[in-house]
Amino acid sequence: MNTTYIIIAVVLVLVIVGLILGPIFARRKRSEHFKDEFGDEYDRAVQTLGNEKEAQTELDERRKHVETLNIRPLSLKERERYLADWTAVQSKFVDEPGQAVGDADRLIMEVMHLRAYPVSDFEQRAADISVNYPDLVSNYRAARDIALKNEQEQADTEELRQAMIHYRSLFEELLETDAEAVLEI
């Protein structure tokens, strides 16, 4: 009988430990999943919202919102047009860096609008971009900050150059096409 009580006690202890540690490990795994999926944007959301649970809820809502959008790839003709527009914006940088940054910002918004992203509010654009391009959203935010600084004529040439680099990385991703989707268009 003593052996039976010992076995029951050990099993109960294991169950209790499992009940305590299970949620901890599940939470950690969920946090790792969000970190892998959203990268630095996850850390930003945690910092902004104050805790991991609220950040995860926010990022889940972003994902659901983007799933409701009818995001589409560009046709080859559209892609070629925007590549030419981007080349013109980059070449303008030499003589008019401030104007080129403003044009790059507008060109990003134009491509996003064409692909069916909502573009009326920057924070919404950044949130939507974070779902499909989590590695680039911090670049987009940095470029936008410099563009706003540029509008107040407070950005120096190096900052403007950095903005163009940030915009270019996002622009290139936005122009990427799914080969099958392009063939269908």
PDB file of C-alpha atoms in Angstrom:
ATOM      1  CA  MET A   1       0.000   0.000   0.000  1.00  0.00           C
ATOM      2  CA  ASN A   2       2.870   2.390   0.714  1.00  0.00           C
ATOM      3  CA  THR A   3       4.172   1.840  -2.796  1.00  0.00           C
ATOM      4  CA  THR A   4       0.775   2.727  -4.237  1.00  0.00           C
ATOM      5  CA  TYR A   5       0.705   5.984  -2.265  1.00  0.00           C
ATOM      6  CA  ILE A   6       4.210   6.845  -3.405  1.00  0.00           C
ATOM      7  CA  ILE A   7       3.292   6.226  -7.048  1.00  0.00           C
ATOM      8  CA  ILE A   8       0.143   8.340  -6.688  1.00  0.00           C
ATOM      9  CA  ALA A   9       2.115  11.112  -4.983  1.00  0.00           C
ATOM     10  CA  VAL A  10       4.760  11.093  -7.731  1.00  0.00           C
ATOM     11  CA  VAL A  11       2.092  11.159 -10.432  1.00  0.00           C
ATOM     12  CA  LEU A  12       0.293  14.037  -8.676  1.00  0.00           C
ATOM     13  CA  VAL A  13       3.540  15.990  -8.356  1.00  0.00           C
ATOM     14  CA  LEU A  14       4.270  15.434 -12.054  1.00  0.00           C
ATOM     15  CA  VAL A  15       0.752  16.549 -13.013  1.00  0.00           C
ATOM     16  CA  ILE A  16       1.043  19.669 -10.866  1.00  0.00           C
ATOM     17  CA  VAL A  17       4.464  20.497 -12.312  1.00  0.00           C
ATOM     18  CA  GLY A  18       3.042  19.946 -15.795  1.00  0.00           C
ATOM     19  CA  LEU A  19       0.098  22.236 -15.060  1.00  0.00           C
ATOM     20  CA  ILE A  20       2.462  24.928 -13.843  1.00  0.00           C
ATOM     21  CA  LEU A  21       5.152  24.627 -16.509  1.00  0.00           C
ATOM     22  CA  GLY A  22       2.855  23.857 -19.474  1.00  0.00           C
ATOM     23  CA  PRO A  23       1.439  27.375 -19.826  1.00  0.00           C
ATOM     24  CA  ILE A  24       4.874  28.902 -19.305  1.00  0.00           C
ATOM     25  CA  PHE A  25       6.369  26.853 -22.133  1.00  0.00           C
ATOM     26  CA  ALA A  26       3.319  27.483 -24.337  1.00  0.00           C
ATOM     27  CA  ARG A  27       3.637  31.254 -23.787  1.00  0.00           C
ATOM     28  CA  ARG A  28       7.353  31.129 -24.547  1.00  0.00           C
ATOM     29  CA  LYS A  29       6.740  29.132 -27.723  1.00  0.00           C
ATOM     30  CA  ARG A  30       4.018  31.581 -28.811  1.00  0.00           C
ATOM     31  CA  SER A  31       6.364  34.528 -28.189  1.00  0.00           C
ATOM     32  CA  GLU A  32       9.111  32.833 -30.211  1.00  0.00           C
ATOM     33  CA  HIS A  33       6.646  32.230 -33.046  1.00  0.00           C
ATOM     34  CA  PHE A  34       5.673  35.922 -33.132  1.00  0.00           C
ATOM     35  CA  LYS A  35       9.317  36.974 -32.911  1.00  0.00           C
ATOM     36  CA  ASP A  36      10.174  34.703 -35.850  1.00  0.00           C
ATOM     37  CA  GLU A  37       7.233  35.941 -37.897  1.00  0.00           C
ATOM     38  CA  PHE A  38       7.416  39.683 -37.156  1.00  0.00           C
ATOM     39  CA  GLY A  39      11.065  40.189 -36.172  1.00  0.00           C
ATOM     40  CA  ASP A  40      11.858  43.614 -34.755  1.00  0.00           C
ATOM     41  CA  GLU A  41       8.247  44.698 -35.218  1.00  0.00           C
ATOM     42  CA  TYR A  42       7.294  42.245 -32.460  1.00  0.00           C
ATOM     43  CA  ASP A  43       9.747  43.910 -30.074  1.00  0.00           C
ATOM     44  CA  ARG A  44       8.420  47.325 -31.101  1.00  0.00           C
ATOM     45  CA  ALA A  45       4.833  46.220 -30.456  1.00  0.00           C
ATOM     46  CA  VAL A  46       5.759  44.818 -27.034  1.00  0.00           C
ATOM     47  CA  GLN A  47       7.524  48.038 -26.130  1.00  0.00           C
ATOM     48  CA  THR A  48       4.707  50.240 -27.434  1.00  0.00           C
ATOM     49  CA  LEU A  49       1.839  48.247 -25.926  1.00  0.00           C
ATOM     50  CA  GLY A  50       3.579  47.327 -22.690  1.00  0.00           C
ATOM     51  CA  ASN A  51       3.329  43.542 -22.682  1.00  0.00           C
ATOM     52  CA  GLU A  52       3.606  40.484 -24.882  1.00  0.00           C
ATOM     53  CA  LYS A  53      -0.043  39.459 -24.733  1.00  0.00           C
ATOM     54  CA  GLU A  54      -1.295  42.824 -26.012  1.00  0.00           C
ATOM     55  CA  ALA A  55       1.422  42.890 -28.675  1.00  0.00           C
ATOM     56  CA  GLN A  56       0.455  39.411 -29.859  1.00  0.00           C
ATOM     57  CA  THR A  57      -3.202  40.412 -29.998  1.00  0.00           C
ATOM     58  CA  GLU A  58      -2.294  43.507 -32.024  1.00  0.00           C
ATOM     59  CA  LEU A  59      -0.146  41.518 -34.456  1.00  0.00           C
ATOM     60  CA  ASP A  60      -2.883  38.888 -34.834  1.00  0.00           C
ATOM     61  CA  GLU A  61      -5.332  41.688 -35.659  1.00  0.00           C
ATOM     62  CA  ARG A  62      -2.907  43.059 -38.251  1.00  0.00           C
ATOM     63  CA  ARG A  63      -2.600  39.640 -39.860  1.00  0.00           C
ATOM     64  CA  LYS A  64      -6.393  39.216 -39.963  1.00  0.00           C
ATOM     65  CA  HIS A  65      -6.809  42.711 -41.421  1.00  0.00           C
ATOM     66  CA  VAL A  66      -4.288  42.059 -44.207  1.00  0.00           C
ATOM     67  CA  GLU A  67      -5.978  38.731 -44.980  1.00  0.00           C
ATOM     68  CA  THR A  68      -9.203  40.654 -45.674  1.00  0.00           C
ATOM     69  CA  LEU A  69      -7.445  42.884 -48.192  1.00  0.00           C
ATOM     70  CA  ASN A  70      -7.278  41.845 -51.802  1.00  0.00           C
ATOM     71  CA  ILE A  71      -3.518  42.410 -52.179  1.00  0.00           C
ATOM     72  CA  ARG A  72      -2.461  41.690 -55.703  1.00  0.00           C
ATOM     73  CA  PRO A  73       0.871  41.505 -57.503  1.00  0.00           C
ATOM     74  CA  LEU A  74       1.736  43.965 -60.209  1.00  0.00           C
ATOM     75  CA  SER A  75       1.468  43.002 -63.843  1.00  0.00           C
ATOM     76  CA  LEU A  76       4.731  42.917 -65.770  1.00  0.00           C
ATOM     77  CA  LYS A  77       3.757  46.149 -67.530  1.00  0.00           C
ATOM     78  CA  GLU A  78       3.032  47.887 -64.211  1.00  0.00           C
ATOM     79  CA  ARG A  79       6.259  46.560 -62.747  1.00  0.00           C
ATOM     80  CA  GLU A  80       8.297  47.876 -65.687  1.00  0.00           C
ATOM     81  CA  ARG A  81       6.607  51.279 -65.432  1.00  0.00           C
ATOM     82  CA  TYR A  82       7.368  51.590 -61.727  1.00  0.00           C
ATOM     83  CA  LEU A  83      10.941  50.422 -62.194  1.00  0.00           C
ATOM     84  CA  ALA A  84      11.377  53.251 -64.712  1.00  0.00           C
ATOM     85  CA  ASP A  85       9.747  55.706 -62.301  1.00  0.00           C
ATOM     86  CA  TRP A  86      12.079  54.553 -59.523  1.00  0.00           C
ATOM     87  CA  THR A  87      15.110  54.995 -61.779  1.00  0.00           C
ATOM     88  CA  ALA A  88      13.988  58.573 -62.467  1.00  0.00           C
ATOM     89  CA  VAL A  89      13.536  59.248 -58.740  1.00  0.00           C
ATOM     90  CA  GLN A  90      16.999  57.879 -57.955  1.00  0.00           C
ATOM     91  CA  SER A  91      18.628  59.935 -60.696  1.00  0.00           C
ATOM     92  CA  LYS A  92      16.938  63.070 -59.317  1.00  0.00           C
ATOM     93  CA  PHE A  93      18.697  62.463 -55.993  1.00  0.00           C
ATOM     94  CA  VAL A  94      22.009  63.850 -57.268  1.00  0.00           C
ATOM     95  CA  ASP A  95      20.621  67.323 -57.940  1.00  0.00           C
ATOM     96  CA  GLU A  96      17.554  67.417 -55.687  1.00  0.00           C
ATOM     97  CA  PRO A  97      17.933  64.929 -52.820  1.00  0.00           C
ATOM     98  CA  GLY A  98      15.063  66.377 -50.791  1.00  0.00           C
ATOM     99  CA  GLN A  99      12.671  66.245 -53.723  1.00  0.00           C
ATOM    100  CA  ALA A 100      13.802  62.712 -54.562  1.00  0.00           C
ATOM    101  CA  VAL A 101      12.966  61.490 -51.054  1.00  0.00           C
ATOM    102  CA  GLY A 102       9.500  63.035 -51.274  1.00  0.00           C
ATOM    103  CA  ASP A 103       8.999  61.440 -54.683  1.00  0.00           C
ATOM    104  CA  ALA A 104      10.173  58.061 -53.353  1.00  0.00           C
ATOM    105  CA  ASP A 105       7.648  58.277 -50.516  1.00  0.00           C
ATOM    106  CA  ARG A 106       4.849  59.095 -52.945  1.00  0.00           C
ATOM    107  CA  LEU A 107       5.944  56.327 -55.328  1.00  0.00           C
ATOM    108  CA  ILE A 108       5.831  53.767 -52.495  1.00  0.00           C
ATOM    109  CA  MET A 109       2.295  54.897 -51.653  1.00  0.00           C
ATOM    110  CA  GLU A 110       1.271  54.720 -55.299  1.00  0.00           C
ATOM    111  CA  VAL A 111       2.518  51.143 -55.665  1.00  0.00           C
ATOM    112  CA  MET A 112       0.883  50.150 -52.388  1.00  0.00           C
ATOM    113  CA  HIS A 113      -2.403  51.681 -53.540  1.00  0.00           C
ATOM    114  CA  LEU A 114      -2.213  49.873 -56.876  1.00  0.00           C
ATOM    115  CA  ARG A 115      -1.586  46.573 -55.080  1.00  0.00           C
ATOM    116  CA  ALA A 116      -4.682  47.310 -52.899  1.00  0.00           C
ATOM    117  CA  TYR A 117      -3.073  48.286 -49.615  1.00  0.00           C
ATOM    118  CA  PRO A 118      -4.965  51.039 -47.756  1.00  0.00           C
ATOM    119  CA  VAL A 119      -2.774  54.148 -47.923  1.00  0.00           C
ATOM    120  CA  SER A 120      -4.654  56.910 -46.131  1.00  0.00           C
ATOM    121  CA  ASP A 121      -2.768  56.639 -42.822  1.00  0.00           C
ATOM    122  CA  PHE A 122       0.965  56.005 -42.409  1.00  0.00           C
ATOM    123  CA  GLU A 123       0.625  53.928 -39.242  1.00  0.00           C
ATOM    124  CA  GLN A 124      -1.931  51.679 -40.963  1.00  0.00           C
ATOM    125  CA  ARG A 125       0.371  51.337 -43.988  1.00  0.00           C
ATOM    126  CA  ALA A 126       3.286  50.402 -41.724  1.00  0.00           C
ATOM    127  CA  ALA A 127       1.119  47.924 -39.805  1.00  0.00           C
ATOM    128  CA  ASP A 128      -0.052  46.312 -43.050  1.00  0.00           C
ATOM    129  CA  ILE A 129       3.484  46.176 -44.428  1.00  0.00           C
ATOM    130  CA  SER A 130       4.674  44.524 -41.206  1.00  0.00           C
ATOM    131  CA  VAL A 131       2.577  41.440 -41.981  1.00  0.00           C
ATOM    132  CA  ASN A 132       4.087  40.694 -45.398  1.00  0.00           C
ATOM    133  CA  TYR A 133       7.433  42.463 -45.033  1.00  0.00           C
ATOM    134  CA  PRO A 134       8.355  42.337 -41.333  1.00  0.00           C
ATOM    135  CA  ASP A 135      12.059  42.833 -41.973  1.00  0.00           C
ATOM    136  CA  LEU A 136      11.430  46.027 -43.929  1.00  0.00           C
ATOM    137  CA  VAL A 137       8.869  47.846 -41.807  1.00  0.00           C
ATOM    138  CA  SER A 138      11.540  49.371 -39.560  1.00  0.00           C
ATOM    139  CA  ASN A 139      13.274  50.685 -42.704  1.00  0.00           C
ATOM    140  CA  TYR A 140       9.975  52.123 -43.877  1.00  0.00           C
ATOM    141  CA  ARG A 141       9.416  53.847 -40.545  1.00  0.00           C
ATOM    142  CA  ALA A 142      12.965  55.258 -40.570  1.00  0.00           C
ATOM    143  CA  ALA A 143      12.597  56.503 -44.148  1.00  0.00           C
ATOM    144  CA  ARG A 144       9.272  58.114 -43.314  1.00  0.00           C
ATOM    145  CA  ASP A 145      10.772  59.859 -40.267  1.00  0.00           C
ATOM    146  CA  ILE A 146      13.521  61.280 -42.466  1.00  0.00           C
ATOM    147  CA  ALA A 147      10.962  62.324 -45.107  1.00  0.00           C
ATOM    148  CA  LEU A 148       9.011  64.232 -42.450  1.00  0.00           C
ATOM    149  CA  LYS A 149      12.229  65.817 -41.208  1.00  0.00           C
ATOM    150  CA  ASN A 150      12.990  66.717 -44.828  1.00  0.00           C
ATOM    151  CA  GLU A 151       9.618  68.454 -45.190  1.00  0.00           C
ATOM    152  CA  GLN A 152      10.756  70.748 -42.373  1.00  0.00           C
ATOM    153  CA  GLU A 153      14.096  71.206 -44.201  1.00  0.00           C
ATOM    154  CA  GLN A 154      16.016  69.684 -41.286  1.00  0.00           C
ATOM    155  CA  ALA A 155      17.412  66.547 -42.904  1.00  0.00           C
ATOM    156  CA  ASP A 156      20.996  66.496 -44.097  1.00  0.00           C
ATOM    157  CA  THR A 157      22.201  64.792 -47.260  1.00  0.00           C
ATOM    158  CA  GLU A 158      23.389  61.652 -45.450  1.00  0.00           C
ATOM    159  CA  GLU A 159      19.977  61.220 -43.835  1.00  0.00           C
ATOM    160  CA  LEU A 160      18.314  61.685 -47.208  1.00  0.00           C
ATOM    161  CA  ARG A 161      20.638  59.063 -48.691  1.00  0.00           C
ATOM    162  CA  GLN A 162      19.665  56.662 -45.911  1.00  0.00           C
ATOM    163  CA  ALA A 163      15.978  57.344 -46.581  1.00  0.00           C
ATOM    164  CA  MET A 164      16.458  56.469 -50.239  1.00  0.00           C
ATOM    165  CA  ILE A 165      18.192  53.208 -49.302  1.00  0.00           C
ATOM    166  CA  HIS A 166      15.340  52.332 -46.936  1.00  0.00           C
ATOM    167  CA  TYR A 167      12.698  53.203 -49.511  1.00  0.00           C
ATOM    168  CA  ARG A 168      14.508  51.223 -52.187  1.00  0.00           C
ATOM    169  CA  SER A 169      14.530  48.041 -50.106  1.00  0.00           C
ATOM    170  CA  LEU A 170      10.764  48.269 -49.568  1.00  0.00           C
ATOM    171  CA  PHE A 171      10.125  49.337 -53.158  1.00  0.00           C
ATOM    172  CA  GLU A 172      12.006  46.326 -54.499  1.00  0.00           C
ATOM    173  CA  GLU A 173       9.926  44.002 -52.337  1.00  0.00           C
ATOM    174  CA  LEU A 174       6.685  45.658 -53.364  1.00  0.00           C
ATOM    175  CA  LEU A 175       7.626  45.148 -57.017  1.00  0.00           C
ATOM    176  CA  GLU A 176       8.441  41.485 -56.579  1.00  0.00           C
ATOM    177  CA  THR A 177       5.921  39.373 -58.414  1.00  0.00           C
ATOM    178  CA  ASP A 178       4.679  35.874 -57.992  1.00  0.00           C
ATOM    179  CA  ALA A 179       5.576  34.310 -61.349  1.00  0.00           C
ATOM    180  CA  GLU A 180       2.283  32.411 -61.598  1.00  0.00           C
ATOM    181  CA  ALA A 181       0.222  35.478 -60.702  1.00  0.00           C
ATOM    182  CA  VAL A 182       2.083  37.596 -63.252  1.00  0.00           C
ATOM    183  CA  LEU A 183       1.403  35.052 -65.994  1.00  0.00           C
ATOM    184  CA  GLU A 184      -2.304  35.127 -65.167  1.00  0.00           C
ATOM    185  CA  ILE A 185      -2.578  38.920 -65.264  1.00  0.00           C
TER     186      ILE A 185
END
